[in-house]
Amino acid sequence: MNVILLAPPAAGKGTQAKILSNKYALAHLSTGELLREAAKKPTALGKELSTLLGTGCLVEDEIVFEVLEERMKSEDCKKGFVLDGFPRNLSQAKALERILQEINKTIDYVFLLDTEKEILKKRITGRRLCEHCGQIYNINDLSSKPKEDSICDNCHHELTIRTDDTEEVYERRYKEYLEKTEPLISYYRESHTLHSIDCNQSIENITKGIDEILRKRDDLND
Ligand code: AMP
C-alpha cells in the first residue's frame, strides 16, 4: 500500500505519517525531514538548504528528487510507503507517477488533512521536535504535549523548535501551499484516490478517520 498525505503546514501530516508507518509497516518518507538532514551536512548544498528551509519557500524540485529517490531505493520501501510532504506541486506529482510506473507501483490513497488557516497558524508556535527519534509534540495541545516541555517522552533527548515554525514564516509556507500544493487536491480528486479528513480534532480521531477508510481495503494484511 502506498499513501500520500497532503496537507497545509501544521495540519499534522508528520504525526499521522509516523502512526501509519508503524501500524501498517510502511516506510515513512518525509521530504521535509530528508531536507533537514541534508541541511546539517557541511556541504555547499547543506548551507544553501539550511538558509532556504528557514524561509518557508519550497526547495527546487531537482534537489527534492535527489534526496527522495535515494531514500526510495531502500529495502523498507518495497512493502509500501507513506509520502509526507511530497508531492508539493504538479510537476512533482507527475514525476512521482513516472517513477512509480517504472517500478510497477501505484498510489492507493491520498489523504487530505485540512482545516482553517488560523487554527493551523496557532499550532505552529507550540510545535516541538525530537531530532533523535523523530517524535513530534505540541506544547499547546493536551493530546500531544510532552510530559516535560522540552524533553522527549520516548528517548529523553532535548526537543527543538524548527526554524520555520514561526507565525511570520508560516504566512510564507501557507502562501506556497495555496499557490503550489492546493492544485493537487483537484488533481487527485479526479483520479478518485483523495479522501478528506478534518484535522481540527485530536490525533487519535484523525487516525480513526484514516483507519476507517483503510479498513475498507481487503488486502491490508498482504
Ligand atoms: P515539512 O517538514 O513537510 O513541513 O517541510 C519543511 C520544508 O521543507 C518546506 O517548507 C519546504 O521548504 C521543504 N520541502 C519539504 N518537502 C518539499 C517538497 N516536496 N518540495 C519542495 N520543498 C519541500
PDB file of C-alpha atoms and ligand atoms in Angstrom:
ATOM      1  CA  MET A   1       0.000   0.000   0.000  1.00  0.00           C
ATOM      2  CA  ASN A   2       1.316   3.422  -0.964  1.00  0.00           C
ATOM      3  CA  VAL A   3      -0.144   6.532   0.614  1.00  0.00           C
ATOM      4  CA  ILE A   4       0.246  10.277   0.128  1.00  0.00           C
ATOM      5  CA  LEU A   5      -0.541  12.717   2.934  1.00  0.00           C
ATOM      6  CA  LEU A   6      -1.470  16.075   1.517  1.00  0.00           C
ATOM      7  CA  ALA A   7      -1.880  18.964   3.938  1.00  0.00           C
ATOM      8  CA  PRO A   8      -1.203  22.610   4.658  1.00  0.00           C
ATOM      9  CA  PRO A   9       1.667  23.240   7.103  1.00  0.00           C
ATOM     10  CA  ALA A  10       0.938  22.247  10.719  1.00  0.00           C
ATOM     11  CA  ALA A  11      -2.009  20.022   9.842  1.00  0.00           C
ATOM     12  CA  GLY A  12      -0.274  17.059  11.479  1.00  0.00           C
ATOM     13  CA  LYS A  13       0.822  15.056   8.456  1.00  0.00           C
ATOM     14  CA  GLY A  14       4.161  14.158  10.060  1.00  0.00           C
ATOM     15  CA  THR A  15       2.434  12.769  13.142  1.00  0.00           C
ATOM     16  CA  GLN A  16      -0.095  10.771  11.123  1.00  0.00           C
ATOM     17  CA  ALA A  17       2.608   9.516   8.750  1.00  0.00           C
ATOM     18  CA  LYS A  18       4.540   8.155  11.712  1.00  0.00           C
ATOM     19  CA  ILE A  19       1.450   6.427  13.119  1.00  0.00           C
ATOM     20  CA  LEU A  20       0.555   4.907   9.723  1.00  0.00           C
ATOM     21  CA  SER A  21       4.096   3.807   9.153  1.00  0.00           C
ATOM     22  CA  ASN A  22       4.237   1.950  12.494  1.00  0.00           C
ATOM     23  CA  LYS A  23       0.767   0.488  12.216  1.00  0.00           C
ATOM     24  CA  TYR A  24       0.993  -0.848   8.678  1.00  0.00           C
ATOM     25  CA  ALA A  25       4.767  -1.362   8.378  1.00  0.00           C
ATOM     26  CA  LEU A  26       5.122   1.286   5.707  1.00  0.00           C
ATOM     27  CA  ALA A  27       8.273   3.295   5.074  1.00  0.00           C
ATOM     28  CA  HIS A  28       7.861   6.894   6.215  1.00  0.00           C
ATOM     29  CA  LEU A  29       9.182   9.209   3.520  1.00  0.00           C
ATOM     30  CA  SER A  30       9.228  12.792   4.742  1.00  0.00           C
ATOM     31  CA  THR A  31      10.890  15.112   2.247  1.00  0.00           C
ATOM     32  CA  GLY A  32      10.972  17.838   4.919  1.00  0.00           C
ATOM     33  CA  GLU A  33      12.924  15.521   7.240  1.00  0.00           C
ATOM     34  CA  LEU A  34      15.234  14.384   4.427  1.00  0.00           C
ATOM     35  CA  LEU A  35      15.936  18.004   3.525  1.00  0.00           C
ATOM     36  CA  ARG A  36      16.527  18.995   7.163  1.00  0.00           C
ATOM     37  CA  GLU A  37      19.030  16.120   7.422  1.00  0.00           C
ATOM     38  CA  ALA A  38      20.751  17.236   4.187  1.00  0.00           C
ATOM     39  CA  ALA A  39      20.867  20.804   5.567  1.00  0.00           C
ATOM     40  CA  LYS A  40      23.009  19.642   8.516  1.00  0.00           C
ATOM     41  CA  LYS A  41      25.808  18.419   6.236  1.00  0.00           C
ATOM     42  CA  PRO A  42      28.881  20.643   5.876  1.00  0.00           C
ATOM     43  CA  THR A  43      28.495  20.939   2.108  1.00  0.00           C
ATOM     44  CA  ALA A  44      27.510  23.787  -0.229  1.00  0.00           C
ATOM     45  CA  LEU A  45      24.095  22.175  -0.635  1.00  0.00           C
ATOM     46  CA  GLY A  46      23.741  21.825   3.142  1.00  0.00           C
ATOM     47  CA  LYS A  47      24.416  25.520   3.604  1.00  0.00           C
ATOM     48  CA  GLU A  48      22.013  26.528   0.849  1.00  0.00           C
ATOM     49  CA  LEU A  49      19.307  24.294   2.281  1.00  0.00           C
ATOM     50  CA  SER A  50      19.651  25.496   5.829  1.00  0.00           C
ATOM     51  CA  THR A  51      19.053  29.086   4.679  1.00  0.00           C
ATOM     52  CA  LEU A  52      16.216  28.115   2.358  1.00  0.00           C
ATOM     53  CA  LEU A  53      14.344  25.970   4.868  1.00  0.00           C
ATOM     54  CA  GLY A  54      14.167  28.876   7.292  1.00  0.00           C
ATOM     55  CA  THR A  55      12.322  30.991   4.736  1.00  0.00           C
ATOM     56  CA  GLY A  56       9.343  28.702   4.212  1.00  0.00           C
ATOM     57  CA  CYS A  57       9.814  28.627   0.421  1.00  0.00           C
ATOM     58  CA  LEU A  58       9.678  25.343  -1.412  1.00  0.00           C
ATOM     59  CA  VAL A  59      13.006  23.781  -2.340  1.00  0.00           C
ATOM     60  CA  GLU A  60      13.783  23.225  -6.045  1.00  0.00           C
ATOM     61  CA  ASP A  61      12.327  20.045  -7.478  1.00  0.00           C
ATOM     62  CA  GLU A  62      15.719  18.640  -8.565  1.00  0.00           C
ATOM     63  CA  ILE A  63      17.089  18.738  -5.016  1.00  0.00           C
ATOM     64  CA  VAL A  64      13.941  17.153  -3.611  1.00  0.00           C
ATOM     65  CA  PHE A  65      14.017  14.373  -6.236  1.00  0.00           C
ATOM     66  CA  GLU A  66      17.622  13.675  -5.420  1.00  0.00           C
ATOM     67  CA  VAL A  67      17.039  13.123  -1.692  1.00  0.00           C
ATOM     68  CA  LEU A  68      13.783  11.260  -2.245  1.00  0.00           C
ATOM     69  CA  GLU A  69      14.961   8.910  -4.981  1.00  0.00           C
ATOM     70  CA  GLU A  70      17.912   7.924  -2.841  1.00  0.00           C
ATOM     71  CA  ARG A  71      15.553   7.120   0.060  1.00  0.00           C
ATOM     72  CA  MET A  72      13.093   5.249  -2.178  1.00  0.00           C
ATOM     73  CA  LYS A  73      15.797   2.750  -3.103  1.00  0.00           C
ATOM     74  CA  SER A  74      15.897   1.488   0.497  1.00  0.00           C
ATOM     75  CA  GLU A  75      14.720  -2.016   1.249  1.00  0.00           C
ATOM     76  CA  ASP A  76      11.946  -0.837   3.608  1.00  0.00           C
ATOM     77  CA  CYS A  77      10.135   0.946   0.746  1.00  0.00           C
ATOM     78  CA  LYS A  78       9.368  -2.337  -1.014  1.00  0.00           C
ATOM     79  CA  LYS A  79       6.354  -3.162   1.134  1.00  0.00           C
ATOM     80  CA  GLY A  80       4.848   0.277   0.703  1.00  0.00           C
ATOM     81  CA  PHE A  81       5.330   3.830   1.881  1.00  0.00           C
ATOM     82  CA  VAL A  82       3.691   6.927   3.284  1.00  0.00           C
ATOM     83  CA  LEU A  83       4.742  10.079   1.492  1.00  0.00           C
ATOM     84  CA  ASP A  84       4.755  13.002   3.911  1.00  0.00           C
ATOM     85  CA  GLY A  85       5.304  16.350   2.194  1.00  0.00           C
ATOM     86  CA  PHE A  86       5.669  15.041  -1.333  1.00  0.00           C
ATOM     87  CA  PRO A  87       4.400  15.840  -3.910  1.00  0.00           C
ATOM     88  CA  ARG A  88       4.142  19.578  -3.185  1.00  0.00           C
ATOM     89  CA  ASN A  89       3.345  20.715  -6.737  1.00  0.00           C
ATOM     90  CA  LEU A  90       2.007  19.379 -10.008  1.00  0.00           C
ATOM     91  CA  SER A  91       5.370  18.665 -11.588  1.00  0.00           C
ATOM     92  CA  GLN A  92       6.369  16.597  -8.538  1.00  0.00           C
ATOM     93  CA  ALA A  93       3.077  14.685  -8.776  1.00  0.00           C
ATOM     94  CA  LYS A  94       3.737  13.868 -12.413  1.00  0.00           C
ATOM     95  CA  ALA A  95       7.338  12.886 -11.725  1.00  0.00           C
ATOM     96  CA  LEU A  96       6.123  10.588  -8.949  1.00  0.00           C
ATOM     97  CA  GLU A  97       3.756   8.877 -11.356  1.00  0.00           C
ATOM     98  CA  ARG A  98       6.599   8.275 -13.789  1.00  0.00           C
ATOM     99  CA  ILE A  99       8.834   6.853 -11.065  1.00  0.00           C
ATOM    100  CA  LEU A 100       6.069   4.568  -9.781  1.00  0.00           C
ATOM    101  CA  GLN A 101       5.201   3.368 -13.272  1.00  0.00           C
ATOM    102  CA  GLU A 102       8.811   2.319 -13.788  1.00  0.00           C
ATOM    103  CA  ILE A 103       8.731   0.190 -10.657  1.00  0.00           C
ATOM    104  CA  ASN A 104       5.202  -1.075 -11.276  1.00  0.00           C
ATOM    105  CA  LYS A 105       3.587   0.607  -8.300  1.00  0.00           C
ATOM    106  CA  THR A 106       0.632   2.943  -7.812  1.00  0.00           C
ATOM    107  CA  ILE A 107      -0.663   5.395  -5.253  1.00  0.00           C
ATOM    108  CA  ASP A 108      -3.553   3.761  -3.415  1.00  0.00           C
ATOM    109  CA  TYR A 109      -4.697   6.572  -1.142  1.00  0.00           C
ATOM    110  CA  VAL A 110      -4.280  10.303  -0.900  1.00  0.00           C
ATOM    111  CA  PHE A 111      -5.430  11.740   2.427  1.00  0.00           C
ATOM    112  CA  LEU A 112      -6.069  15.436   2.602  1.00  0.00           C
ATOM    113  CA  LEU A 113      -5.763  16.715   6.192  1.00  0.00           C
ATOM    114  CA  ASP A 114      -7.211  20.184   6.350  1.00  0.00           C
ATOM    115  CA  THR A 115      -8.816  22.867   8.492  1.00  0.00           C
ATOM    116  CA  GLU A 116      -8.893  26.669   8.758  1.00  0.00           C
ATOM    117  CA  LYS A 117      -5.654  28.572   8.388  1.00  0.00           C
ATOM    118  CA  GLU A 118      -5.950  30.456  11.703  1.00  0.00           C
ATOM    119  CA  ILE A 119      -6.288  27.202  13.655  1.00  0.00           C
ATOM    120  CA  LEU A 120      -3.169  25.827  11.966  1.00  0.00           C
ATOM    121  CA  LYS A 121      -1.215  29.018  12.483  1.00  0.00           C
ATOM    122  CA  LYS A 122      -1.877  28.879  16.234  1.00  0.00           C
ATOM    123  CA  ARG A 123      -0.452  25.348  16.371  1.00  0.00           C
ATOM    124  CA  ILE A 124       2.843  26.318  14.826  1.00  0.00           C
ATOM    125  CA  THR A 125       4.339  28.094  17.836  1.00  0.00           C
ATOM    126  CA  GLY A 126       3.703  25.098  20.100  1.00  0.00           C
ATOM    127  CA  ARG A 127       5.344  22.511  17.890  1.00  0.00           C
ATOM    128  CA  ARG A 128       8.420  20.744  19.279  1.00  0.00           C
ATOM    129  CA  LEU A 129      10.506  18.087  17.572  1.00  0.00           C
ATOM    130  CA  CYS A 130      12.774  15.353  18.868  1.00  0.00           C
ATOM    131  CA  GLU A 131      15.570  15.201  16.324  1.00  0.00           C
ATOM    132  CA  HIS A 132      16.784  11.976  17.893  1.00  0.00           C
ATOM    133  CA  CYS A 133      13.711   9.747  17.467  1.00  0.00           C
ATOM    134  CA  GLY A 134      11.595  11.978  15.225  1.00  0.00           C
ATOM    135  CA  GLN A 135       8.669  12.289  17.652  1.00  0.00           C
ATOM    136  CA  ILE A 136       6.600  15.448  17.149  1.00  0.00           C
ATOM    137  CA  TYR A 137       4.895  17.210  20.076  1.00  0.00           C
ATOM    138  CA  ASN A 138       2.755  20.270  20.590  1.00  0.00           C
ATOM    139  CA  ILE A 139       3.016  22.002  23.949  1.00  0.00           C
ATOM    140  CA  ASN A 140      -0.311  23.790  23.319  1.00  0.00           C
ATOM    141  CA  ASP A 141      -2.259  20.620  22.695  1.00  0.00           C
ATOM    142  CA  LEU A 142      -3.160  18.236  25.522  1.00  0.00           C
ATOM    143  CA  SER A 143      -3.180  15.201  23.225  1.00  0.00           C
ATOM    144  CA  SER A 144       0.386  15.735  22.007  1.00  0.00           C
ATOM    145  CA  LYS A 145       2.070  17.549  24.908  1.00  0.00           C
ATOM    146  CA  PRO A 146       5.318  16.050  26.211  1.00  0.00           C
ATOM    147  CA  LYS A 147       5.410  15.315  29.956  1.00  0.00           C
ATOM    148  CA  GLU A 148       8.140  17.951  30.285  1.00  0.00           C
ATOM    149  CA  ASP A 149       8.049  20.910  27.884  1.00  0.00           C
ATOM    150  CA  SER A 150      11.498  20.465  26.391  1.00  0.00           C
ATOM    151  CA  ILE A 151      12.231  16.737  26.828  1.00  0.00           C
ATOM    152  CA  CYS A 152      11.185  13.830  24.615  1.00  0.00           C
ATOM    153  CA  ASP A 153       8.961  11.293  26.417  1.00  0.00           C
ATOM    154  CA  ASN A 154      10.420   8.415  24.352  1.00  0.00           C
ATOM    155  CA  CYS A 155      14.163   8.918  24.358  1.00  0.00           C
ATOM    156  CA  HIS A 156      14.668  11.823  26.825  1.00  0.00           C
ATOM    157  CA  HIS A 157      16.596  13.940  24.342  1.00  0.00           C
ATOM    158  CA  GLU A 158      16.070  17.688  24.262  1.00  0.00           C
ATOM    159  CA  LEU A 159      13.254  18.899  21.992  1.00  0.00           C
ATOM    160  CA  THR A 160      13.938  21.525  19.346  1.00  0.00           C
ATOM    161  CA  ILE A 161      11.885  24.179  17.558  1.00  0.00           C
ATOM    162  CA  ARG A 162      12.078  24.203  13.759  1.00  0.00           C
ATOM    163  CA  THR A 163      13.457  27.468  12.359  1.00  0.00           C
ATOM    164  CA  ASP A 164      10.427  27.723  10.068  1.00  0.00           C
ATOM    165  CA  ASP A 165       7.905  27.267  12.910  1.00  0.00           C
ATOM    166  CA  THR A 166       7.206  30.955  13.483  1.00  0.00           C
ATOM    167  CA  GLU A 167       3.986  32.822  12.708  1.00  0.00           C
ATOM    168  CA  GLU A 168       5.877  35.006  10.233  1.00  0.00           C
ATOM    169  CA  VAL A 169       7.349  32.121   8.239  1.00  0.00           C
ATOM    170  CA  TYR A 170       4.014  30.352   8.484  1.00  0.00           C
ATOM    171  CA  GLU A 171       2.489  33.036   6.256  1.00  0.00           C
ATOM    172  CA  ARG A 172       5.035  32.248   3.524  1.00  0.00           C
ATOM    173  CA  ARG A 173       4.587  28.493   3.909  1.00  0.00           C
ATOM    174  CA  TYR A 174       0.819  28.812   3.697  1.00  0.00           C
ATOM    175  CA  LYS A 175       1.092  31.014   0.599  1.00  0.00           C
ATOM    176  CA  GLU A 176       3.328  28.414  -1.027  1.00  0.00           C
ATOM    177  CA  TYR A 177       0.764  25.769  -0.109  1.00  0.00           C
ATOM    178  CA  LEU A 178      -2.136  27.696  -1.673  1.00  0.00           C
ATOM    179  CA  GLU A 179      -0.250  28.518  -4.848  1.00  0.00           C
ATOM    180  CA  LYS A 180       1.595  25.280  -5.483  1.00  0.00           C
ATOM    181  CA  THR A 181       0.214  22.406  -3.431  1.00  0.00           C
ATOM    182  CA  GLU A 182      -3.514  23.081  -3.237  1.00  0.00           C
ATOM    183  CA  PRO A 183      -3.996  22.454  -7.004  1.00  0.00           C
ATOM    184  CA  LEU A 184      -3.088  18.826  -6.265  1.00  0.00           C
ATOM    185  CA  ILE A 185      -6.429  18.417  -4.495  1.00  0.00           C
ATOM    186  CA  SER A 186      -8.386  18.530  -7.753  1.00  0.00           C
ATOM    187  CA  TYR A 187      -5.657  16.518  -9.471  1.00  0.00           C
ATOM    188  CA  TYR A 188      -6.057  13.614  -7.028  1.00  0.00           C
ATOM    189  CA  ARG A 189      -9.815  14.074  -6.784  1.00  0.00           C
ATOM    190  CA  GLU A 190     -10.014  13.298 -10.488  1.00  0.00           C
ATOM    191  CA  SER A 191      -8.128  10.050 -10.011  1.00  0.00           C
ATOM    192  CA  HIS A 192     -10.569   9.144  -7.163  1.00  0.00           C
ATOM    193  CA  THR A 193      -7.828   8.477  -4.652  1.00  0.00           C
ATOM    194  CA  LEU A 194      -8.479  11.544  -2.484  1.00  0.00           C
ATOM    195  CA  HIS A 195     -10.090  11.316   0.957  1.00  0.00           C
ATOM    196  CA  SER A 196     -10.565  14.431   3.089  1.00  0.00           C
ATOM    197  CA  ILE A 197     -10.155  14.338   6.858  1.00  0.00           C
ATOM    198  CA  ASP A 198     -10.826  17.298   9.145  1.00  0.00           C
ATOM    199  CA  CYS A 199      -7.607  17.787  11.090  1.00  0.00           C
ATOM    200  CA  ASN A 200      -9.158  20.069  13.710  1.00  0.00           C
ATOM    201  CA  GLN A 201      -9.622  17.135  16.063  1.00  0.00           C
ATOM    202  CA  SER A 202      -7.456  15.007  18.322  1.00  0.00           C
ATOM    203  CA  ILE A 203      -4.603  12.974  16.854  1.00  0.00           C
ATOM    204  CA  GLU A 204      -6.499   9.788  17.785  1.00  0.00           C
ATOM    205  CA  ASN A 205      -9.645  10.882  15.944  1.00  0.00           C
ATOM    206  CA  ILE A 206      -7.708  11.857  12.824  1.00  0.00           C
ATOM    207  CA  THR A 207      -6.077   8.402  12.865  1.00  0.00           C
ATOM    208  CA  LYS A 208      -9.515   6.849  13.357  1.00  0.00           C
ATOM    209  CA  GLY A 209     -10.793   8.691  10.284  1.00  0.00           C
ATOM    210  CA  ILE A 210      -7.887   7.397   8.212  1.00  0.00           C
ATOM    211  CA  ASP A 211      -8.273   3.867   9.591  1.00  0.00           C
ATOM    212  CA  GLU A 212     -11.962   3.748   8.726  1.00  0.00           C
ATOM    213  CA  ILE A 213     -11.111   4.381   5.094  1.00  0.00           C
ATOM    214  CA  LEU A 214      -8.224   1.917   5.083  1.00  0.00           C
ATOM    215  CA  ARG A 215     -10.277  -0.776   6.785  1.00  0.00           C
ATOM    216  CA  LYS A 216     -12.477  -0.979   3.719  1.00  0.00           C
ATOM    217  CA  ARG A 217      -9.493  -2.369   1.881  1.00  0.00           C
ATOM    218  CA  ASP A 218      -9.226  -6.151   1.923  1.00  0.00           C
ATOM    219  CA  ASP A 219      -5.537  -6.622   1.163  1.00  0.00           C
ATOM    220  CA  LEU A 220      -4.160  -4.655   4.102  1.00  0.00           C
ATOM    221  CA  ASN A 221      -2.504  -7.681   5.605  1.00  0.00           C
ATOM    222  CA  ASP A 222      -0.804  -8.826   2.397  1.00  0.00           C
TER     223      ASP A 222
HETATM  224  P1  AMP B   1       7.706  19.886   6.011  1.00  0.00           P
HETATM  225  O1  AMP B   1       8.573  19.192   7.001  1.00  0.00           O
HETATM  226  O2  AMP B   1       6.953  18.949   5.127  1.00  0.00           O
HETATM  227  O3  AMP B   1       6.845  20.933   6.649  1.00  0.00           O
HETATM  228  O4  AMP B   1       8.708  20.665   5.026  1.00  0.00           O
HETATM  229  C1  AMP B   1       9.581  21.660   5.518  1.00  0.00           C
HETATM  230  C2  AMP B   1      10.150  22.452   4.366  1.00  0.00           C
HETATM  231  O5  AMP B   1      10.925  21.584   3.525  1.00  0.00           O
HETATM  232  C3  AMP B   1       9.121  23.094   3.432  1.00  0.00           C
HETATM  233  O6  AMP B   1       8.662  24.333   3.900  1.00  0.00           O
HETATM  234  C4  AMP B   1       9.957  23.237   2.161  1.00  0.00           C
HETATM  235  O7  AMP B   1      10.856  24.308   2.252  1.00  0.00           O
HETATM  236  C5  AMP B   1      10.784  21.960   2.165  1.00  0.00           C
HETATM  237  N1  AMP B   1      10.111  20.854   1.467  1.00  0.00           N
HETATM  238  C6  AMP B   1       9.630  19.707   2.009  1.00  0.00           C
HETATM  239  N2  AMP B   1       9.105  18.920   1.074  1.00  0.00           N
HETATM  240  C7  AMP B   1       9.232  19.579  -0.094  1.00  0.00           C
HETATM  241  C8  AMP B   1       8.861  19.289  -1.430  1.00  0.00           C
HETATM  242  N3  AMP B   1       8.233  18.150  -1.753  1.00  0.00           N
HETATM  243  N4  AMP B   1       9.160  20.205  -2.390  1.00  0.00           N
HETATM  244  C9  AMP B   1       9.791  21.362  -2.087  1.00  0.00           C
HETATM  245  N5  AMP B   1      10.152  21.696  -0.846  1.00  0.00           N
HETATM  246  C10 AMP B   1       9.887  20.819   0.155  1.00  0.00           C
END
